[in-house]
CSV table of C-alpha atoms and ligand atoms in Angstrom, one decimal:
chain,number,residue,atom,x,y,z
A,837,LEU,CA,48.3,0.7,22.0
A,838,ALA,CA,45.1,1.0,23.8
A,839,LYS,CA,45.4,4.8,23.4
A,840,ARG,CA,46.5,4.3,19.5
A,841,SER,CA,43.7,2.4,18.7
A,842,GLY,CA,41.6,4.8,20.4
A,843,ARG,CA,42.1,7.7,19.0
A,844,ASN,CA,42.4,5.7,15.3
A,845,ALA,CA,38.5,4.6,16.3
A,846,ALA,CA,37.9,8.3,17.0
A,847,ARG,CA,39.0,9.2,13.7
A,848,PHE,CA,36.9,7.2,12.3
A,849,TYR,CA,34.1,7.6,13.9
A,850,THR,CA,34.4,11.1,13.3
A,851,ARG,CA,34.6,10.5,9.3
A,852,GLU,CA,31.8,8.8,9.5
A,853,LEU,CA,29.5,10.9,11.2
A,854,ALA,CA,30.7,13.6,8.9
A,855,ALA,CA,29.6,11.3,6.3
A,856,SER,CA,26.1,10.6,7.8
A,857,VAL,CA,26.0,14.4,8.0
A,858,ASP,CA,26.5,15.1,4.3
A,859,ALA,CA,24.7,12.1,3.5
A,860,ARG,CA,21.2,14.1,5.3
A,861,ILE,CA,22.0,17.1,4.1
A,862,GLU,CA,22.2,15.8,0.7
A,863,LEU,CA,18.5,14.4,1.6
A,864,GLU,CA,16.7,17.2,2.9
A,865,ASN,CA,18.0,19.6,-0.2
A,866,SER,CA,16.9,16.8,-2.6
A,867,LEU,CA,13.4,16.9,-0.6
A,868,ARG,CA,13.3,20.6,-0.6
A,869,ARG,CA,14.1,20.3,-4.5
A,870,GLY,CA,11.6,17.6,-5.1
A,871,LEU,CA,8.9,19.5,-3.3
A,872,ARG,CA,9.3,22.9,-5.4
A,873,ASN,CA,9.1,21.1,-8.7
A,874,GLY,CA,6.7,18.9,-8.0
A,875,ASP,CA,8.0,15.7,-7.7
A,876,LEU,CA,5.8,14.7,-4.4
A,877,CYS,CA,2.1,13.1,-5.3
A,878,LEU,CA,-0.4,11.7,-3.2
A,879,HIS,CA,-1.3,8.5,-3.2
A,880,TYR,CA,-5.3,7.9,-2.3
A,881,GLN,CA,-6.3,5.1,-0.2
A,882,PRO,CA,-10.4,4.5,0.1
A,883,GLN,CA,-12.4,3.6,2.9
A,884,VAL,CA,-15.6,1.7,2.9
A,885,ASP,CA,-18.7,1.8,4.9
A,886,ARG,CA,-19.2,-1.4,7.0
A,887,HIS,CA,-23.3,-1.7,5.5
A,888,SER,CA,-23.0,-0.9,2.1
A,889,GLY,CA,-19.1,-1.2,1.3
A,890,ARG,CA,-19.3,1.6,-0.5
A,891,ILE,CA,-16.1,3.9,-0.3
A,892,VAL,CA,-17.3,7.0,1.7
A,893,GLY,CA,-13.7,8.3,2.1
A,894,ILE,CA,-10.1,8.9,0.8
A,895,GLU,CA,-7.2,9.2,2.6
A,896,GLY,CA,-4.4,11.0,0.9
A,897,LEU,CA,-0.7,9.8,1.6
A,898,ALA,CA,2.5,11.5,0.4
A,899,ARG,CA,5.1,9.7,-2.5
A,900,TRP,CA,7.9,11.2,-3.0
A,901,GLN,CA,8.8,10.7,-7.2
A,902,ARG,CA,13.0,10.4,-6.9
A,903,GLY,CA,14.1,9.9,-10.0
A,904,ASP,CA,12.9,6.5,-11.1
A,905,GLN,CA,12.4,5.3,-7.5
A,906,LEU,CA,8.9,6.1,-5.4
A,907,VAL,CA,9.7,7.0,-2.2
A,908,LEU,CA,7.2,6.0,1.0
A,909,PRO,CA,7.0,8.4,4.2
A,910,GLY,CA,8.7,6.2,6.2
A,911,GLU,CA,12.5,7.4,4.4
A,912,PHE,CA,11.2,11.2,4.3
A,913,LEU,CA,8.9,12.1,6.9
A,914,PRO,CA,11.8,11.8,9.7
A,915,ILE,CA,14.2,14.2,8.1
A,916,ALA,CA,11.3,16.4,6.9
A,917,GLU,CA,10.2,16.7,10.7
A,918,GLU,CA,13.5,17.5,12.1
A,919,THR,CA,13.6,20.4,9.8
A,920,ASN,CA,10.5,21.5,9.6
A,921,LEU,CA,10.1,21.0,6.2
A,922,ILE,CA,6.8,19.1,6.9
A,923,VAL,CA,5.1,21.8,7.9
A,924,ASP,CA,5.7,22.9,3.8
A,925,ILE,CA,4.7,19.2,2.8
A,926,ASP,CA,1.5,19.3,4.9
A,927,HIS,CA,0.1,22.3,3.6
A,928,TRP,CA,1.1,21.5,0.0
A,929,ALA,CA,-0.8,18.4,0.8
A,930,ILE,CA,-3.8,19.8,2.1
A,931,ARG,CA,-4.1,22.2,-1.0
A,932,ALA,CA,-3.5,18.7,-3.4
A,933,ALA,CA,-6.0,17.3,-1.6
A,934,CYS,CA,-8.6,19.7,-1.7
A,935,ARG,CA,-8.2,19.9,-5.3
A,936,GLN,CA,-8.3,16.0,-6.2
A,937,ASN,CA,-11.8,15.8,-4.7
A,938,ARG,CA,-13.3,19.0,-5.5
A,939,ILE,CA,-12.0,17.1,-9.4
A,940,TRP,CA,-13.5,14.1,-8.8
A,941,GLN,CA,-17.0,15.7,-7.5
A,942,GLN,CA,-16.5,17.8,-10.3
A,943,SER,CA,-16.6,14.6,-12.7
A,944,GLY,CA,-19.5,13.5,-11.8
A,945,LEU,CA,-17.9,10.6,-8.7
A,946,PRO,CA,-19.7,10.3,-6.0
A,947,PRO,CA,-18.7,12.9,-3.3
A,948,VAL,CA,-16.5,11.5,-0.1
A,949,ARG,CA,-14.0,13.0,2.4
A,950,VAL,CA,-10.6,13.1,1.7
A,951,SER,CA,-8.4,13.0,4.8
A,952,VAL,CA,-5.0,14.4,5.0
A,953,ASN,CA,-2.6,13.7,7.7
A,954,ILE,CA,-1.1,16.8,9.7
A,955,ALA,CA,2.1,16.5,11.1
A,956,ALA,CA,2.9,17.9,15.1
A,957,ALA,CA,5.0,21.0,14.0
A,958,ASN,CA,1.9,22.5,12.6
A,959,PHE,CA,0.2,23.3,15.6
A,960,ASP,CA,3.3,25.3,16.7
A,961,THR,CA,2.1,28.6,14.4
A,962,ASP,CA,-1.5,29.9,13.1
A,963,LEU,CA,-0.6,29.1,10.1
A,964,LEU,CA,-2.5,25.8,9.5
A,965,LEU,CA,-5.8,27.5,9.5
A,966,ASP,CA,-5.0,30.0,7.0
A,967,THR,CA,-4.0,27.1,4.7
A,968,VAL,CA,-6.9,25.1,5.4
A,969,ILE,CA,-9.1,28.2,4.4
A,970,ALA,CA,-7.0,29.3,1.0
A,971,ALA,CA,-7.3,25.5,0.2
A,972,LEU,CA,-11.0,24.9,0.4
A,973,GLU,CA,-11.5,28.6,-1.0
A,974,ASP,CA,-9.1,28.0,-4.2
A,975,SER,CA,-10.7,24.4,-4.9
A,976,GLY,CA,-14.3,24.9,-4.0
A,977,LEU,CA,-13.9,22.3,-2.0
A,978,ALA,CA,-17.2,22.3,0.7
A,979,PRO,CA,-15.3,22.0,4.2
A,980,GLU,CA,-17.1,18.6,5.4
A,981,PHE,CA,-15.6,16.8,2.6
A,982,LEU,CA,-12.1,17.6,4.2
A,983,GLU,CA,-11.0,15.8,7.2
A,984,LEU,CA,-7.4,16.1,9.1
A,985,GLU,CA,-6.3,13.5,10.8
A,986,VAL,CA,-3.5,14.1,14.0
A,987,THR,CA,-2.2,11.7,16.1
A,988,GLU,CA,-3.1,11.5,20.0
A,989,THR,CA,0.8,12.9,21.0
A,990,THR,CA,0.6,15.7,18.6
A,991,ILE,CA,-2.7,16.6,20.8
A,992,MET,CA,-1.5,15.9,24.3
A,993,ARG,CA,2.0,18.1,23.5
A,994,ASP,CA,0.8,21.4,23.8
A,995,VAL,CA,-3.5,20.4,24.9
A,996,GLN,CA,-4.5,24.1,25.0
A,997,ARG,CA,-2.8,25.4,21.7
A,998,THR,CA,-3.9,22.5,20.0
A,999,ASP,CA,-6.8,22.3,21.3
A,1000,ARG,CA,-7.5,26.2,20.0
A,1001,ILE,CA,-6.2,25.6,16.5
A,1002,LEU,CA,-8.5,22.3,16.1
A,1003,ARG,CA,-11.9,24.2,17.6
A,1004,ALA,CA,-11.0,27.0,14.9
A,1005,LEU,CA,-10.6,24.1,12.3
A,1006,LYS,CA,-13.7,22.6,13.5
A,1007,SER,CA,-16.2,25.7,13.1
A,1008,LEU,CA,-15.1,26.1,9.7
A,1009,GLY,CA,-16.9,22.9,9.0
A,1010,VAL,CA,-13.7,20.5,8.7
A,1011,ARG,CA,-13.9,17.0,10.1
A,1012,ILE,CA,-11.1,16.0,12.6
A,1013,ALA,CA,-9.2,12.3,12.9
A,1014,ILE,CA,-7.6,10.8,16.0
A,1015,ASP,CA,-5.2,8.4,13.8
A,1016,ASP,CA,-3.2,5.6,15.4
A,1017,PHE,CA,-5.8,5.5,18.1
A,1018,GLY,CA,-4.8,3.3,20.8
A,1019,THR,CA,-0.8,3.7,20.7
A,1020,GLY,CA,0.0,6.9,22.3
A,1021,PHE,CA,-1.8,8.6,25.2
A,1022,SER,CA,-4.3,10.6,24.5
A,1023,SER,CA,-6.7,11.8,28.2
A,1024,LEU,CA,-9.8,10.2,27.8
A,1025,SER,CA,-11.7,13.6,29.5
A,1026,TYR,CA,-10.2,15.4,26.3
A,1027,LEU,CA,-11.6,13.0,24.2
A,1028,GLY,CA,-15.2,13.3,25.5
A,1029,ASN,CA,-15.0,17.0,25.6
A,1030,TYR,CA,-13.8,18.1,22.3
A,1031,GLY,CA,-15.9,15.8,20.1
A,1032,PHE,CA,-13.9,14.3,17.5
A,1033,ASN,CA,-15.7,12.7,14.2
A,1034,VAL,CA,-13.9,9.8,13.6
A,1035,LEU,CA,-11.2,8.1,15.5
A,1036,LYS,CA,-8.9,5.6,13.6
A,1037,ILE,CA,-7.9,2.1,15.1
A,1038,ASP,CA,-4.4,1.5,14.6
A,1039,GLN,CA,-3.2,-1.5,12.7
A,1040,SER,CA,-1.8,-3.3,15.5
A,1041,PHE,CA,-5.3,-3.8,17.1
A,1042,VAL,CA,-6.6,-5.1,13.8
A,1043,ARG,CA,-4.0,-7.5,12.9
A,1044,ASP,CA,-4.9,-9.9,15.5
A,1045,VAL,CA,-8.6,-8.4,15.9
A,1046,THR,CA,-9.8,-12.1,15.9
A,1047,GLU,CA,-8.2,-13.0,19.1
A,1048,PRO,CA,-10.2,-12.8,22.5
A,1049,ASN,CA,-8.1,-10.4,23.9
A,1050,GLN,CA,-7.3,-7.8,21.0
A,1051,GLY,CA,-10.8,-8.6,20.1
A,1052,ALA,CA,-11.9,-7.1,23.6
A,1053,ILE,CA,-9.7,-4.3,23.5
A,1054,THR,CA,-10.8,-3.1,19.6
A,1055,ARG,CA,-14.7,-3.8,20.7
A,1056,ALA,CA,-13.9,-1.5,24.0
A,1057,ILE,CA,-13.0,1.3,21.6
A,1058,ILE,CA,-15.5,1.4,19.1
A,1059,GLY,CA,-17.9,1.2,22.5
A,1060,LEU,CA,-16.2,4.5,23.7
A,1061,ALA,CA,-16.3,6.0,19.8
A,1062,SER,CA,-20.0,5.6,19.6
A,1063,GLN,CA,-20.7,6.6,23.0
A,1064,LEU,CA,-19.2,9.6,22.0
A,1065,GLN,CA,-20.4,9.9,18.4
A,1066,CYS,CA,-17.3,9.5,16.9
A,1067,ARG,CA,-17.2,7.3,13.8
A,1068,THR,CA,-14.7,4.8,13.8
A,1069,ILE,CA,-12.1,3.5,11.1
A,1070,ALA,CA,-10.0,0.4,11.3
A,1071,GLU,CA,-6.8,0.5,9.9
A,1072,GLY,CA,-4.9,-1.7,7.5
A,1073,VAL,CA,-7.1,-4.7,7.3
A,1074,GLU,CA,-5.8,-6.9,5.3
A,1075,THR,CA,-8.0,-10.1,5.9
A,1076,GLU,CA,-11.7,-11.1,4.8
A,1077,ALA,CA,-12.0,-12.5,8.6
A,1078,GLN,CA,-10.5,-9.2,10.2
A,1079,ALA,CA,-13.2,-7.0,7.9
A,1080,ALA,CA,-15.8,-10.0,8.8
A,1081,TRP,CA,-15.3,-9.6,12.7
A,1082,LEU,CA,-15.1,-5.4,12.7
A,1083,ALA,CA,-17.8,-5.3,10.1
A,1084,SER,CA,-19.9,-7.5,12.9
A,1085,ASN,CA,-18.8,-5.7,15.8
A,1086,GLY,CA,-19.8,-2.2,14.6
A,1087,CYS,CA,-16.5,-0.9,13.2
A,1088,ASP,CA,-18.3,1.8,11.1
A,1089,GLU,CA,-15.6,2.2,8.0
A,1090,MET,CA,-12.5,0.1,6.9
A,1091,GLN,CA,-9.4,0.6,5.7
A,1092,GLY,CA,-6.7,-1.3,4.3
A,1093,ASN,CA,-5.0,-3.8,1.5
A,1094,LEU,CA,-7.7,-5.8,1.6
A,1095,PHE,CA,-9.9,-3.7,-0.4
A,1096,SER,CA,-7.0,-0.9,-1.8
A,1097,PRO,CA,-3.7,-0.7,-1.6
A,1098,PRO,CA,-3.1,3.3,-1.3
A,1099,LEU,CA,-3.3,4.6,-5.5
A,1100,PRO,CA,-2.4,7.2,-8.1
A,1101,ALA,CA,-6.0,9.4,-8.1
A,1102,SER,CA,-6.3,8.3,-11.7
A,1103,GLU,CA,-6.4,4.8,-10.3
A,1104,CYS,CA,-8.3,5.8,-7.4
A,1105,ALA,CA,-11.0,7.3,-9.7
A,1106,ARG,CA,-11.5,4.1,-11.5
A,1107,LEU,CA,-12.7,2.6,-7.9
A,1108,LEU,CA,-14.6,5.7,-7.0
A,1109,ALA,CA,-16.7,5.0,-10.3
A,1110,ARG,CA,-17.4,1.7,-9.2
A,1111,ASN,CA,-18.2,2.8,-5.7
A,1112,THR,CA,-19.1,-0.4,-4.2
A,1113,ILE,CA,-15.8,-2.6,-3.8
A,1114,TRP,CA,-16.4,-4.7,-0.7
A,1115,THR,CA,-19.7,-7.2,0.4
A,1116,ILE,CA,-20.2,-8.3,3.7
A,1117,PRO,CA,-20.1,-11.8,3.9
A,1118,ARG,CA,-23.8,-13.6,4.0
A,1119,GLN,CA,-23.1,-15.0,7.7
A,1120,GLN,CA,-22.5,-11.5,8.7
A,1121,ARG,CA,-25.4,-9.9,7.1
A,1122,THR,CA,-27.7,-11.9,8.8
A,1123,LEU,CA,-25.9,-10.9,12.4
A,1124,THR,CA,-26.1,-7.0,11.9
A,1125,ALA,CA,-29.6,-7.5,10.7
A,1126,HIS,CA,-30.8,-8.1,14.2
B,262,C2E,P1,-0.9,6.7,8.9
B,262,C2E,O1,-1.6,7.8,8.2
B,262,C2E,O2,-1.3,5.4,9.8
B,262,C2E,O3,-1.3,5.5,7.2
B,262,C2E,C1,-1.9,4.6,7.1
B,262,C2E,C2,-0.3,3.9,7.0
B,262,C2E,O4,-0.5,2.0,6.5
B,262,C2E,C3,0.1,3.8,5.3
B,262,C2E,O5,1.4,4.1,5.0
B,262,C2E,C4,-0.6,3.3,4.2
B,262,C2E,O6,0.1,2.8,3.3
B,262,C2E,C5,-0.5,2.1,5.2
B,262,C2E,N1,-1.5,0.6,4.9
B,262,C2E,C6,-3.0,0.9,4.3
B,262,C2E,N2,-3.4,-0.4,4.3
B,262,C2E,C7,-2.7,-1.5,4.6
B,262,C2E,C8,-2.5,-2.7,4.9
B,262,C2E,O7,-3.5,-3.3,5.0
B,262,C2E,N3,-1.3,-3.3,5.6
B,262,C2E,C9,-0.2,-2.5,5.9
B,262,C2E,N4,1.0,-3.3,6.6
B,262,C2E,N5,-0.2,-1.1,5.9
B,262,C2E,C10,-1.2,-0.3,5.2
B,262,C2E,P2,2.4,4.9,4.3
B,262,C2E,O8,1.8,5.7,3.1
B,262,C2E,O9,3.9,4.7,4.5
B,262,C2E,O10,2.2,6.0,5.7
B,262,C2E,C11,3.3,6.2,6.9
B,262,C2E,C12,2.7,6.9,7.7
B,262,C2E,O11,3.4,8.6,7.4
B,262,C2E,C13,1.3,7.6,7.8
B,262,C2E,O12,0.5,6.6,8.4
B,262,C2E,C14,1.5,9.1,8.2
B,262,C2E,O13,1.5,9.0,9.4
B,262,C2E,C15,2.6,9.1,7.7
B,262,C2E,N6,1.9,10.3,6.0
B,262,C2E,C16,2.1,10.1,5.2
B,262,C2E,N7,1.8,10.9,4.8
B,262,C2E,C17,2.0,12.1,4.8
B,262,C2E,C18,1.6,13.3,4.8
B,262,C2E,O14,1.2,14.0,3.9
B,262,C2E,N8,2.0,14.2,6.1
B,262,C2E,C19,2.4,13.8,7.3
B,262,C2E,N9,2.4,14.5,8.0
B,262,C2E,N10,2.3,12.4,7.3
B,262,C2E,C20,1.9,11.3,6.5
B,263,MG,MG1,-3.2,8.9,8.4
B,264,MG,MG1,-2.6,5.5,11.3
B,265,MG,MG1,0.3,4.7,11.4
């Protein structure tokens, strides 16, 4: 009896597995088609300066318009990473972000940086450098208005290789940010040697930043960054209390739904036209004046 049910169970699992393999292949093909047909787009989320409340940067985040459904990266990045399609997606994103930023600048909006997330697989070849050069040339965007976001995990995967590519990118004048800082394991000596332009404080620290322990960690990150002449951007800022804490503790820039969620390019242009989208609370203004 046990044997028989075992065999049935095996048959059942095999069928399930086959179905899920089919579903994954279908998802991959569909994503590949989507990329080719222009169904991917970037949504743009502003980063505001803590002193002026002005937009100084914008992060481009990939979205997939699959029929009438807007699919978020969490649902398609895993398969894109497994199949290396992520390299094509990131190269597309770099070009799209440069083009869009140049369009904003040419229409007279205040100049801001645009940032793009770069997955680890992009550091397996030297194609990234060529794509960045081509994207800047084709769009006419000056390199200082492009920022590339990499995670600590990406850097530590193959330090020498990544370092060589990041240095080449930096020598073009492109800015480099460490994304999700504090959640991976990066070597502090590497941080010191390389000279990153921006350190993005992960949302997990920001969430409870007004509590003493989380606040202490965040203050230490801000202190470390400022010693290294590196700007700090807090991610996922959702409340005025978090923003006030961050602004008065020296975090240079903030990004999150409090200011704006990621928006389609046309809606983000409207925010850019307003330029100042946040006012530092009055008590904090006197605090930071000292
Ligand atoms: P990330 O680079 O750390 O981006 C921040 C994520 O936090 C975004 O999620 C953003 O929509 C979300 N977010 C922003 N403000 C808030 C807030 O106030 N509260 C909360 N709860 N969330 C907020 P999204 O757009 O779903 O992207 C998720 C991740 O996918 C990104 O994390 C990034 O690692 C990756 N990603 C997105 N686009 C690309 C891309 O073009 N290429 C690559 N390689 N990765 C991408
Ligand atoms: Mg990012
Ligand atoms: Mg992040
Ligand atoms: Mg993240």
